[in-house]
Short mmCIF file of C-alpha atoms in Angstrom, two decimals:
data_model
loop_
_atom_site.label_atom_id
_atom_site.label_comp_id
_atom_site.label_asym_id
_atom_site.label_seq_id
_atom_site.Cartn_x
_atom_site.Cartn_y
_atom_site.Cartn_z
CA UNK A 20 -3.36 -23.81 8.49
CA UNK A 21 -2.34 -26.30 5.82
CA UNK A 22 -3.36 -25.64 2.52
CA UNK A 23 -2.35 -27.61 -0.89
CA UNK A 24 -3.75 -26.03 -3.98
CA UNK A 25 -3.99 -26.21 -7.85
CA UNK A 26 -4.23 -23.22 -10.60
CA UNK A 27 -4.71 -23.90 -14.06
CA UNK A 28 -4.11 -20.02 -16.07
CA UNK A 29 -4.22 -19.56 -19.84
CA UNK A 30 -2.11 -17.45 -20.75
CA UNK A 31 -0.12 -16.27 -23.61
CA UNK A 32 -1.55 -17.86 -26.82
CA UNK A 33 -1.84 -21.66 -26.62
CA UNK A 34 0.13 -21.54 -23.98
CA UNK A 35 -0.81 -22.94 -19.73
CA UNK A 36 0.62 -22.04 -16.83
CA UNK A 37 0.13 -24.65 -13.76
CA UNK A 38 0.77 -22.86 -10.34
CA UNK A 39 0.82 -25.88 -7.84
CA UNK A 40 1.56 -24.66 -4.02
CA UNK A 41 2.00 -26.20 -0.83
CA UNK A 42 1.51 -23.93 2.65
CA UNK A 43 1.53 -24.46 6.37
CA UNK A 44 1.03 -21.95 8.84
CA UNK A 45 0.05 -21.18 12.23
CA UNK A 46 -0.70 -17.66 14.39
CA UNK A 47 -0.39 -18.19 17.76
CA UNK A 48 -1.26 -14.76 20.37
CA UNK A 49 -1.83 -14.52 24.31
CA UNK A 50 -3.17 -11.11 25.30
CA UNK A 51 -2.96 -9.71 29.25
CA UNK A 52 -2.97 -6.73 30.88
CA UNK A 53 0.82 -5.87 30.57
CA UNK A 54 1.80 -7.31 26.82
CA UNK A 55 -0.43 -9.08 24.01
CA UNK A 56 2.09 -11.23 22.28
CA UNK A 57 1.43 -12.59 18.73
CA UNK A 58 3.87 -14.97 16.72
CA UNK A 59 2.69 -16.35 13.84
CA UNK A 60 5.20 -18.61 11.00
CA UNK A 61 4.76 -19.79 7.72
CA UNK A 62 6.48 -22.38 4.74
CA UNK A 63 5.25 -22.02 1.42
CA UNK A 64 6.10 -23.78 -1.36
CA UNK A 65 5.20 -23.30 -5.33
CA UNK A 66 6.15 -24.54 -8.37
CA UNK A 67 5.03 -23.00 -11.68
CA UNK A 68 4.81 -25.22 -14.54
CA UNK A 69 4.82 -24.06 -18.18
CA UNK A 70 5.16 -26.08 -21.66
CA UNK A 71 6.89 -23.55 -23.28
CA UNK A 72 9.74 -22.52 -20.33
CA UNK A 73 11.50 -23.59 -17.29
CA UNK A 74 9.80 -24.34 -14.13
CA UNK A 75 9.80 -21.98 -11.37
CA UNK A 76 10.60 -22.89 -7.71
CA UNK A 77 9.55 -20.20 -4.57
CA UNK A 78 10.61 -21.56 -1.51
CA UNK A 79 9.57 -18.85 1.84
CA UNK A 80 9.96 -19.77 5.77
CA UNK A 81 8.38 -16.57 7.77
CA UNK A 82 8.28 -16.28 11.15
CA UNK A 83 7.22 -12.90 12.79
CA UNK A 84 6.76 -11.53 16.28
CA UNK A 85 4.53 -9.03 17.54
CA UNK A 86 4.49 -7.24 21.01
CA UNK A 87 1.92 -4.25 22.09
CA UNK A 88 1.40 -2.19 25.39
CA UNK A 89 -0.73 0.53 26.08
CA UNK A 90 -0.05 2.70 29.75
CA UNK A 91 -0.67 5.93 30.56
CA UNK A 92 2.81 6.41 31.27
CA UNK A 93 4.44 5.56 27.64
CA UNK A 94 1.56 5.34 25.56
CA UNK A 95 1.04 3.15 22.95
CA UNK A 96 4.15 0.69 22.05
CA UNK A 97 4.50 -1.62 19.26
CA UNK A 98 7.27 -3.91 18.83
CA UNK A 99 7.53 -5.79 15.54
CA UNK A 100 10.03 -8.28 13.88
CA UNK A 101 10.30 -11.03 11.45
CA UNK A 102 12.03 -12.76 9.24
CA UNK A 103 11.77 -14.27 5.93
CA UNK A 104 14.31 -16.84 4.55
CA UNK A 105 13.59 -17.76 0.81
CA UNK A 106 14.56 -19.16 -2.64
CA UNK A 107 13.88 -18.63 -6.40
CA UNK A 108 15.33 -21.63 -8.68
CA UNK A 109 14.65 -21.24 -12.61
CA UNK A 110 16.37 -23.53 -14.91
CA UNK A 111 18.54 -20.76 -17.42
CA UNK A 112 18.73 -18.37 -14.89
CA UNK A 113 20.49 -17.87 -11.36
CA UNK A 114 19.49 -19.39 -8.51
CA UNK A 115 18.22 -16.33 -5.95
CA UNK A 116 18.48 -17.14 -1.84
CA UNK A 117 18.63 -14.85 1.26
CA UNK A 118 17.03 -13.84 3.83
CA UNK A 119 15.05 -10.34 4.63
CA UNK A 120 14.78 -9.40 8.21
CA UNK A 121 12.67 -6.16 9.71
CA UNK A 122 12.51 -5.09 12.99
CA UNK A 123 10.04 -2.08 13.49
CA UNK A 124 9.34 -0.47 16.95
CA UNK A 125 6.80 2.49 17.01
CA UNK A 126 6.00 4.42 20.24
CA UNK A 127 2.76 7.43 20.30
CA UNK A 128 2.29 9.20 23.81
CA UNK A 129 0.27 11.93 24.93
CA UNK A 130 2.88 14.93 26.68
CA UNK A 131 -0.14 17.16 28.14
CA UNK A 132 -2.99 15.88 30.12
CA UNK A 133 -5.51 17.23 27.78
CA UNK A 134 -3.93 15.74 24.77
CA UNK A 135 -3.27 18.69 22.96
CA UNK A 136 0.61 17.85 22.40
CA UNK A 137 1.28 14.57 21.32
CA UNK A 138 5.04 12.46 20.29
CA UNK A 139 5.16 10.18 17.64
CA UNK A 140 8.39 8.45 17.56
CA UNK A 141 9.58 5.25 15.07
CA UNK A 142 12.03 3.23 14.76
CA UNK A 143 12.74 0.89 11.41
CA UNK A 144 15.75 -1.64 10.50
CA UNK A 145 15.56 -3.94 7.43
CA UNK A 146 18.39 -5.70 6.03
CA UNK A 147 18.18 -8.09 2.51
CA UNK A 148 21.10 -10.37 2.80
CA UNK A 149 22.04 -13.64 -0.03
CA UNK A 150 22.04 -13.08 -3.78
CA UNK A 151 20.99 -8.82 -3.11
CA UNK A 152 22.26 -7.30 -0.33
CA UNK A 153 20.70 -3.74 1.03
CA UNK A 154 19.46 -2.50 4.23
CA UNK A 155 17.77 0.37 5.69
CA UNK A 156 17.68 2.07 9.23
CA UNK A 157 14.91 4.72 9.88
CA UNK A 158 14.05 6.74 12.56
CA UNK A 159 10.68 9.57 12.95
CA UNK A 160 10.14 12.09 15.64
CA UNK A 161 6.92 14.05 15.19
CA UNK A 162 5.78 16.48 17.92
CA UNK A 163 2.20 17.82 17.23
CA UNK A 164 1.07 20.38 19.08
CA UNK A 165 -2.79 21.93 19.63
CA UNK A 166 -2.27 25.40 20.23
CA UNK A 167 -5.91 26.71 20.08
CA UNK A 168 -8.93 25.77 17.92
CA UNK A 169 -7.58 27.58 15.29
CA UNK A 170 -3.74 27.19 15.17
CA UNK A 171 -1.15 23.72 15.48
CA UNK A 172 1.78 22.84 14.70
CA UNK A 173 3.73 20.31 13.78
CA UNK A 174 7.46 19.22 13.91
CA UNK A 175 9.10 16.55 12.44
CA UNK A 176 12.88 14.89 12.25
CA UNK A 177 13.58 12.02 9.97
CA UNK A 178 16.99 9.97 9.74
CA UNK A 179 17.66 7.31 6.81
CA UNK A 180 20.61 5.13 6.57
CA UNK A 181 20.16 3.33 3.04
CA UNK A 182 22.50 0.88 1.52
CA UNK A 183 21.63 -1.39 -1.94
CA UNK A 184 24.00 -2.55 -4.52
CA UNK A 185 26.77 -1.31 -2.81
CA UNK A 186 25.16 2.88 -2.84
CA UNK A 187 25.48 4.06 0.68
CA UNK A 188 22.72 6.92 1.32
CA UNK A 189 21.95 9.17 4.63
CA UNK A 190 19.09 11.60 4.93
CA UNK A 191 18.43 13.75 7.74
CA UNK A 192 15.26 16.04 7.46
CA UNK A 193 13.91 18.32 9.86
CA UNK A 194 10.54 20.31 9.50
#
């Protein structure tokens, strides 16, 4: 993909803002049997010009990853992770820059032949690094379970690790 384009908005009174952005990008996947693979990356570039204020510069470079099995043995698996490296100018203001990475990986498997009791597990990391800083860890276990037509239930652990502005937070839940 390569896409250059032009927006013209009125906005405030008398006044026009002129978004003008540049973008390339490209998907790319293979699929087999064993693991369907999909990378995809991105630069995009904008620049909105006003009469009555600075211009503002985005700068973003993406790239991602994606990975996916299904087997009877695991179940369904889902492996994620990209990565986004950017920057925000404005004249008057401080520059912004960093980089935001995520890596996700999610796992749901059947632990009865009949599908009546089921694990959901996932797993989350995130960190914001440059002008902010914060990152997160998270981790899900759910185990549903079909007892009869009438009666299931459910149980659940959660674990977040959350740090921003310097606040450190952990959370552990069980239900």
């Amino acid at each position: 993909l390569a896409d250059k384009s032009r927006a013209i908005e009125n906005r405030e009174f008398f006044e026009r803002q002129v978004t003008n952005t540049n973008r390339y990008a490209g998907n790319f996947g293979y699929r087999n049997t064993l693991i369907p693979v999909n990378f995809y990356f991105s630069n995009t570039s904008k620049t909105i010009d006003r009469l009555s204020r600075p211009s503002q510069n985005f700068d973003d470079d993406e790239l991602g990853l994606s990975l996916n099995n299904e087997s009877k043995g695991f179940g369904t698996t889902r492996l994620e992770a990209d990565q986004n490296e950017f920057s925000r100018t404005e004249s008057g203001t401080t520059d912004q820059s960093g980089a935001a990475r995520n890596f996700s990986l999610s796992n749901q498997r059947s632990l009865s032949r009949d599908n009546k009791k089921s694990l959901y597990s996932f797993l989350r990391y995130y960190k914001l690094s440059g002008t902010s800083e914060s990152s997160i860890l998270n981790l899900n276990e759910d185990i549903n379970i079909e007892h009869s037509d009438d009666l299931a239930s459910s149980y659940t652990y959660t674990f977040a690790d959350r740090t921003s502005s310097g606040v450190k937070n952990k959370d552990n839940k069980l239900g």
